[in-house]
Tab-separated table of C-alpha atoms and ligand atoms in Angstrom:
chain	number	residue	atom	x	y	z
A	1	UNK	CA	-18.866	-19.395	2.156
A	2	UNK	CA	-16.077	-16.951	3.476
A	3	UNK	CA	-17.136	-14.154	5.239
A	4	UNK	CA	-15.477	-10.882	5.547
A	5	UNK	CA	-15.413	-8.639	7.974
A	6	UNK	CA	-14.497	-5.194	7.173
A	7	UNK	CA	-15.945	-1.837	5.100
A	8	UNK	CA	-15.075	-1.523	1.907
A	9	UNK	CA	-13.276	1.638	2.000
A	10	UNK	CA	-10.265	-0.060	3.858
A	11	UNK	CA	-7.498	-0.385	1.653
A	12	UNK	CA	-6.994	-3.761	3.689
A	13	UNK	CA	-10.370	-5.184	3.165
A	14	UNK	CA	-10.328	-3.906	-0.589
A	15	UNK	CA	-7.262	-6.500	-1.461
A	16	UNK	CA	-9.628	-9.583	0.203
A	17	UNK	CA	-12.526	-8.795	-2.192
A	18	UNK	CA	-10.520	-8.163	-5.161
A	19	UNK	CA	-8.668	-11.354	-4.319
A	20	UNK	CA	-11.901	-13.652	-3.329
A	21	UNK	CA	-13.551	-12.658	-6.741
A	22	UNK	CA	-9.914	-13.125	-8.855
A	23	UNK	CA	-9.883	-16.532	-7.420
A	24	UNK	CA	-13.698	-17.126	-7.705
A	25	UNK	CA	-13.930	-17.343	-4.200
A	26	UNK	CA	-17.548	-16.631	-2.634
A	27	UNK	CA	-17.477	-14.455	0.254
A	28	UNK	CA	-20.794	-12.140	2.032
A	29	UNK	CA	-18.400	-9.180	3.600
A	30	UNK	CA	-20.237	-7.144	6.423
A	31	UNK	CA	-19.912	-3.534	6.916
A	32	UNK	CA	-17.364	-3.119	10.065
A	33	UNK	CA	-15.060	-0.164	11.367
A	34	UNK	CA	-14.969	3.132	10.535
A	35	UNK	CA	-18.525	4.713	10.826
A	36	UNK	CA	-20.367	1.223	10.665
A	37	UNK	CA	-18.740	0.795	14.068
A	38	UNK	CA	-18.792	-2.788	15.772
A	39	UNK	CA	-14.926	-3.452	16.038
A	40	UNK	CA	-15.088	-3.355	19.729
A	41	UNK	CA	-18.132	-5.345	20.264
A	42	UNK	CA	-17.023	-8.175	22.333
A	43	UNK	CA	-17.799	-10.803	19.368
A	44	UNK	CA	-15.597	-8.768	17.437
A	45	UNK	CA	-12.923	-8.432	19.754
A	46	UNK	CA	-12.841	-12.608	20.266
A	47	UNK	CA	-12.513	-12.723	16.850
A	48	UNK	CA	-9.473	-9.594	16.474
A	49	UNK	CA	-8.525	-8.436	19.496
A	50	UNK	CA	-6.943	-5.493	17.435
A	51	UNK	CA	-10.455	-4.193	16.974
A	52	UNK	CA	-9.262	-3.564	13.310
A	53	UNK	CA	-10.632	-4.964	9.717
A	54	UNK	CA	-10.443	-7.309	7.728
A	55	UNK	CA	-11.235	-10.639	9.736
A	56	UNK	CA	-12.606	-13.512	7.682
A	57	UNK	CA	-14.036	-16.366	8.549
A	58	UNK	CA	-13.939	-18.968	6.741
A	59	UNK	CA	-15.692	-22.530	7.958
A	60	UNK	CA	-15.024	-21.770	11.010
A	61	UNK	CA	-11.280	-20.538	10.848
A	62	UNK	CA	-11.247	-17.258	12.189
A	63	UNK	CA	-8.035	-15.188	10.264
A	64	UNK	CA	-6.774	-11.297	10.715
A	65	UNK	CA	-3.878	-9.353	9.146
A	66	UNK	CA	-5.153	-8.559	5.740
A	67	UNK	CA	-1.697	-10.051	3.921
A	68	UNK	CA	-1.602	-13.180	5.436
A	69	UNK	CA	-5.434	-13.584	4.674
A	70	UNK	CA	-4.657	-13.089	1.267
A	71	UNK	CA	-1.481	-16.082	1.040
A	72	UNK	CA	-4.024	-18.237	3.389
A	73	UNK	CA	-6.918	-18.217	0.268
A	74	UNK	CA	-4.431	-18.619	-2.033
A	75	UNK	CA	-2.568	-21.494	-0.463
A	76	UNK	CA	-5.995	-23.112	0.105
A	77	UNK	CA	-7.206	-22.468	-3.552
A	78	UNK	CA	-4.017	-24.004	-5.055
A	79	UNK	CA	-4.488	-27.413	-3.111
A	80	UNK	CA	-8.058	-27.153	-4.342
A	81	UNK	CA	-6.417	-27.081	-7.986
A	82	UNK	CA	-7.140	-23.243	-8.576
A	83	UNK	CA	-4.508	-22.215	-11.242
A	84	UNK	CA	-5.079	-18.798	-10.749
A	85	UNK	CA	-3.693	-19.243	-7.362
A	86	UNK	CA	-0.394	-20.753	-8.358
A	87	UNK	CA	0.102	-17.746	-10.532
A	88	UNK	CA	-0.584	-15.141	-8.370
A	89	UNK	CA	1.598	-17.125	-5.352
A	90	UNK	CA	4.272	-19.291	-7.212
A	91	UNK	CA	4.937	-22.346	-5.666
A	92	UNK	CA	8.472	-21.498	-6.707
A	93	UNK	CA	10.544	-20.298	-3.586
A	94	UNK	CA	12.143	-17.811	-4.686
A	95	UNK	CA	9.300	-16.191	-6.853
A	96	UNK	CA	7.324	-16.688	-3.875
A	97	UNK	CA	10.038	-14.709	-1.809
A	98	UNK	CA	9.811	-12.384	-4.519
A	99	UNK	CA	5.880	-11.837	-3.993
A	100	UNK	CA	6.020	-11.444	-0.312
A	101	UNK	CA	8.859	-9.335	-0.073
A	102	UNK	CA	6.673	-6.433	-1.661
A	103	UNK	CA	3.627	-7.562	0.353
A	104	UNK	CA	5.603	-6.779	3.615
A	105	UNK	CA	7.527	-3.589	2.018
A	106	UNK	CA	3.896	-2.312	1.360
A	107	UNK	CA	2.776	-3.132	5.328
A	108	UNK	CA	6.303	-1.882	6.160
A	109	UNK	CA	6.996	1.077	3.837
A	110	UNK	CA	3.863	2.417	1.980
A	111	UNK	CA	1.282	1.897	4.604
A	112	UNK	CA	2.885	4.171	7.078
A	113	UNK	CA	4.033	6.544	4.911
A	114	UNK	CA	0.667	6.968	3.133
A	115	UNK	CA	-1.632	6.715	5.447
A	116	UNK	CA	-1.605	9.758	7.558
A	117	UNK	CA	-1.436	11.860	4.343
A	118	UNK	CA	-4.889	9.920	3.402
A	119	UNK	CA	-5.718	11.247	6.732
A	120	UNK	CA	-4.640	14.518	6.473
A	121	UNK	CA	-6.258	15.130	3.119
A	122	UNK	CA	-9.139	12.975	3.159
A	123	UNK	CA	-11.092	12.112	6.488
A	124	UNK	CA	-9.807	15.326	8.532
A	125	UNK	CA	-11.832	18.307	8.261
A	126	UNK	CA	-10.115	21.602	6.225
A	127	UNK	CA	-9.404	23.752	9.423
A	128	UNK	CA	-7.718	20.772	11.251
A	129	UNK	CA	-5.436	20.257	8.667
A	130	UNK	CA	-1.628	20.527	8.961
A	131	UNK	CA	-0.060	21.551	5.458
A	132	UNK	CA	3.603	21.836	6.191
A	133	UNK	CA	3.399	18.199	8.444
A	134	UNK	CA	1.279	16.936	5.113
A	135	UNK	CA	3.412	18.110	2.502
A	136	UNK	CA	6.352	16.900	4.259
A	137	UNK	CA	4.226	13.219	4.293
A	138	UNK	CA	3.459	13.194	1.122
A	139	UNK	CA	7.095	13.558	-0.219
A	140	UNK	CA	8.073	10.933	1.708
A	141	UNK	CA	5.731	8.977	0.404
A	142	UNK	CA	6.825	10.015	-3.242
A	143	UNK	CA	9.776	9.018	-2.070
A	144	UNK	CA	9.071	5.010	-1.567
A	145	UNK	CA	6.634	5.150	-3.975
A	146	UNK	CA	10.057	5.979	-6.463
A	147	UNK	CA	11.249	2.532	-5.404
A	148	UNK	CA	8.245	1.309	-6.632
A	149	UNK	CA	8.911	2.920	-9.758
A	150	UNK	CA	11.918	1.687	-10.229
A	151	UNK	CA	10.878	-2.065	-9.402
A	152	UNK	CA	7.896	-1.372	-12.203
A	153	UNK	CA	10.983	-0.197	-15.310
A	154	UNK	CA	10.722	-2.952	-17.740
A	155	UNK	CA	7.707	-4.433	-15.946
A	156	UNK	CA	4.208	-4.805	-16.341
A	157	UNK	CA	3.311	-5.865	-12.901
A	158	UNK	CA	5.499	-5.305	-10.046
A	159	UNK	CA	6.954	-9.590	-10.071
A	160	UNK	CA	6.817	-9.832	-13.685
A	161	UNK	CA	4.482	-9.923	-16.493
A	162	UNK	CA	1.504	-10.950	-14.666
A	163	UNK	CA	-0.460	-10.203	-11.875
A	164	UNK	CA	0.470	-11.834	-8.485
A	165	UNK	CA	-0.178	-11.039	-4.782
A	166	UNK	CA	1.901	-8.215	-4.882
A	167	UNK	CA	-0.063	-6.382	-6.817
A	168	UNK	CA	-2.828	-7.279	-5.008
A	169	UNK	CA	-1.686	-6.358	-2.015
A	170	UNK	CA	-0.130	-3.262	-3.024
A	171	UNK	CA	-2.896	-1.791	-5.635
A	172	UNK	CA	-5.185	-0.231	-3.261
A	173	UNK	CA	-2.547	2.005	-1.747
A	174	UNK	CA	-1.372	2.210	-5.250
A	175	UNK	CA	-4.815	3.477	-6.185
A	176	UNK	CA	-5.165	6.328	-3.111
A	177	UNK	CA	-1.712	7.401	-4.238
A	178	UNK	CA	-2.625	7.785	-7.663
A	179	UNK	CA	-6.100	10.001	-6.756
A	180	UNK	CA	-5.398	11.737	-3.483
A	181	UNK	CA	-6.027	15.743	-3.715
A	182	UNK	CA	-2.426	16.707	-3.313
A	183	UNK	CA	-3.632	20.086	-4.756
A	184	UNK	CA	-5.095	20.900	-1.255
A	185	UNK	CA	-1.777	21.405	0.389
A	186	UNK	CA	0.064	23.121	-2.818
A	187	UNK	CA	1.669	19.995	-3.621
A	188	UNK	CA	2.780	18.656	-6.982
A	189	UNK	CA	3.865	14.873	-7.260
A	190	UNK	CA	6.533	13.526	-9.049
A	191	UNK	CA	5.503	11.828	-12.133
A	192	UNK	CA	6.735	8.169	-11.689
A	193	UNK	CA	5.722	6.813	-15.122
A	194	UNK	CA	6.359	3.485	-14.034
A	195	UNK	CA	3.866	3.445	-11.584
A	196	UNK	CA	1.089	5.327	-13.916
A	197	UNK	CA	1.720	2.901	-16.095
A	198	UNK	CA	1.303	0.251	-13.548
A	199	UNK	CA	-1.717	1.603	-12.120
A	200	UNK	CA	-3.540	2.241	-15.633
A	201	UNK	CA	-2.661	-1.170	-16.215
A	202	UNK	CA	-4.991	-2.453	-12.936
A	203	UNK	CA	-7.884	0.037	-13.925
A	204	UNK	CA	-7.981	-1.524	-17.058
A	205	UNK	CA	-9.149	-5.107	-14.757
A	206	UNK	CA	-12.678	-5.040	-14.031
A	207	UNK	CA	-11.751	-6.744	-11.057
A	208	UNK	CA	-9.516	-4.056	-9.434
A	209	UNK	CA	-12.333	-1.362	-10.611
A	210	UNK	CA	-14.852	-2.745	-8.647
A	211	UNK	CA	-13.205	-3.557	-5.714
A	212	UNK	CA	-10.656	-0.840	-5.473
A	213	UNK	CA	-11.415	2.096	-7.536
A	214	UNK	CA	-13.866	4.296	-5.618
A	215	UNK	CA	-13.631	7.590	-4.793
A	216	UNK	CA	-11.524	8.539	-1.673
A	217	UNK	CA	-13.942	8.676	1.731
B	1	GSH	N1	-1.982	-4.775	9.337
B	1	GSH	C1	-3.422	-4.818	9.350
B	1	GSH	C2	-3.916	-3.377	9.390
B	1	GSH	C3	-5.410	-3.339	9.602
B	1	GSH	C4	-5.905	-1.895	9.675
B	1	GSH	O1	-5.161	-0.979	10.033
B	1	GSH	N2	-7.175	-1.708	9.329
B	1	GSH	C5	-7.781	-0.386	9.381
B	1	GSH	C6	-8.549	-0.113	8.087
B	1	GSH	S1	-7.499	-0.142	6.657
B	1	GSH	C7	-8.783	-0.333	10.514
B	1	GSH	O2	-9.264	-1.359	10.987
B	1	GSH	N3	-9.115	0.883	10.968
B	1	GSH	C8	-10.123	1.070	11.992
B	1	GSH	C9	-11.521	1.061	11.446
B	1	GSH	O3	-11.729	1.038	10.241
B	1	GSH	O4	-12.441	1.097	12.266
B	1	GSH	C10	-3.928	-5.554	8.111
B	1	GSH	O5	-3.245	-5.501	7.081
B	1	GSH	O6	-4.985	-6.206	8.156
């Protein structure tokens, strides 16, 4: 059985889960970082020596960087015979391209433009916050989150008409954009229809519900 290290509040550990149980995967995840602690333990560290989550483990292969977990089960699950795998990581290489291109735009764009907004707005107390350093984050973030858009005209999911790594990768950011308070700092979104779309879409996977659509903590 895989296990998973990680809480399940990370955005990173959320796309593991939602992709072990899409692929049928078993996995026991244990509660690690944030307030559970335990990243700098020095079993931890052997394991990630970037004292961040997800690691998994899995018979004895010991794997960090939450994208790359996600292409290693799928790889694995396709040689198994796992259909669902081939469709969510074509074999094809220049569908595959396709896929991974948006998994490392959403490590390279969205994650560092959204994150210290979630910050901001979510895990740092009202009198510490910044407003004018937050507002200015969060338009940026509107801002590649319009590419996203864009990619999404004419598309149900962000490759095509079905759901492949991208998505998976991308949908828990996609669902903190989607629900952060932007009220807090006088800020109104643009409406990116696209993306609503997109992200109504997901809810409506039981999949993606449990594993990604929680309330912000
Ligand atoms: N690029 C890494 C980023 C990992 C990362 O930043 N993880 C965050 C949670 S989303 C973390 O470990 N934060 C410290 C903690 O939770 O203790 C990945 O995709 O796995």
């Amino acid at each position: 059985m895989i296990k998973i290290w990680g809480r399940i509040t990370s955005s990173n550990v959320q796309k593991i889960t939602w992709l072990c149980e899409t692929l049928d995967l078993a996995f026991e995840r244990f509660d690690t970082g944030g307030a559970f602690g335990g990243t700098r333990d020095a079993a931890y560290l052997a394991m990630n020596p970037n004292a961040l989550i997800p690691t998994i483990d899995d018979d004895g292969f010991i794997l960090w960087e939450s994208n790359t977990i996600c292409r290693y089960l799928c790889n694995k699950a396709a040689l198994a015979g796992n259909s669902a795998a081939t469709l969510l990581y074509p074999g094809d290489v220049r569908a595959r391209a396709d896929v991974e291109r948006w998994m490392d735009w959403g490590s390279g764009a969205i994650a560092p433009a959204i994150t210290p907004v979630f910050y901001g707005l979510i895990r740092v107390p009202q009198e510490q916050r910044d407003p004018v350093a937050l507002r200015a984050g969060a338009q940026k973030t509107c801002d590649v989150m319009a590419t996203l858009d864009q990619q999404l005209e004419g598309r149900a999911f962000i490759c095509g008409d079905h759901l492949t790594l991208a998505d998976v990768s991308l949908g828990s950011n996609g669902h903190r954009f989607m629900q952060l308070p932007y009220g807090l700092i006088d800020f109104v979104p643009p409406a990116l229809p696209n993306l609503r779309r997109w992200y109504d879409t997901l809810c409506s996977m039981e999949l993606y519900r449990n594993n990604v659509v929680m309330t912000l903590t």
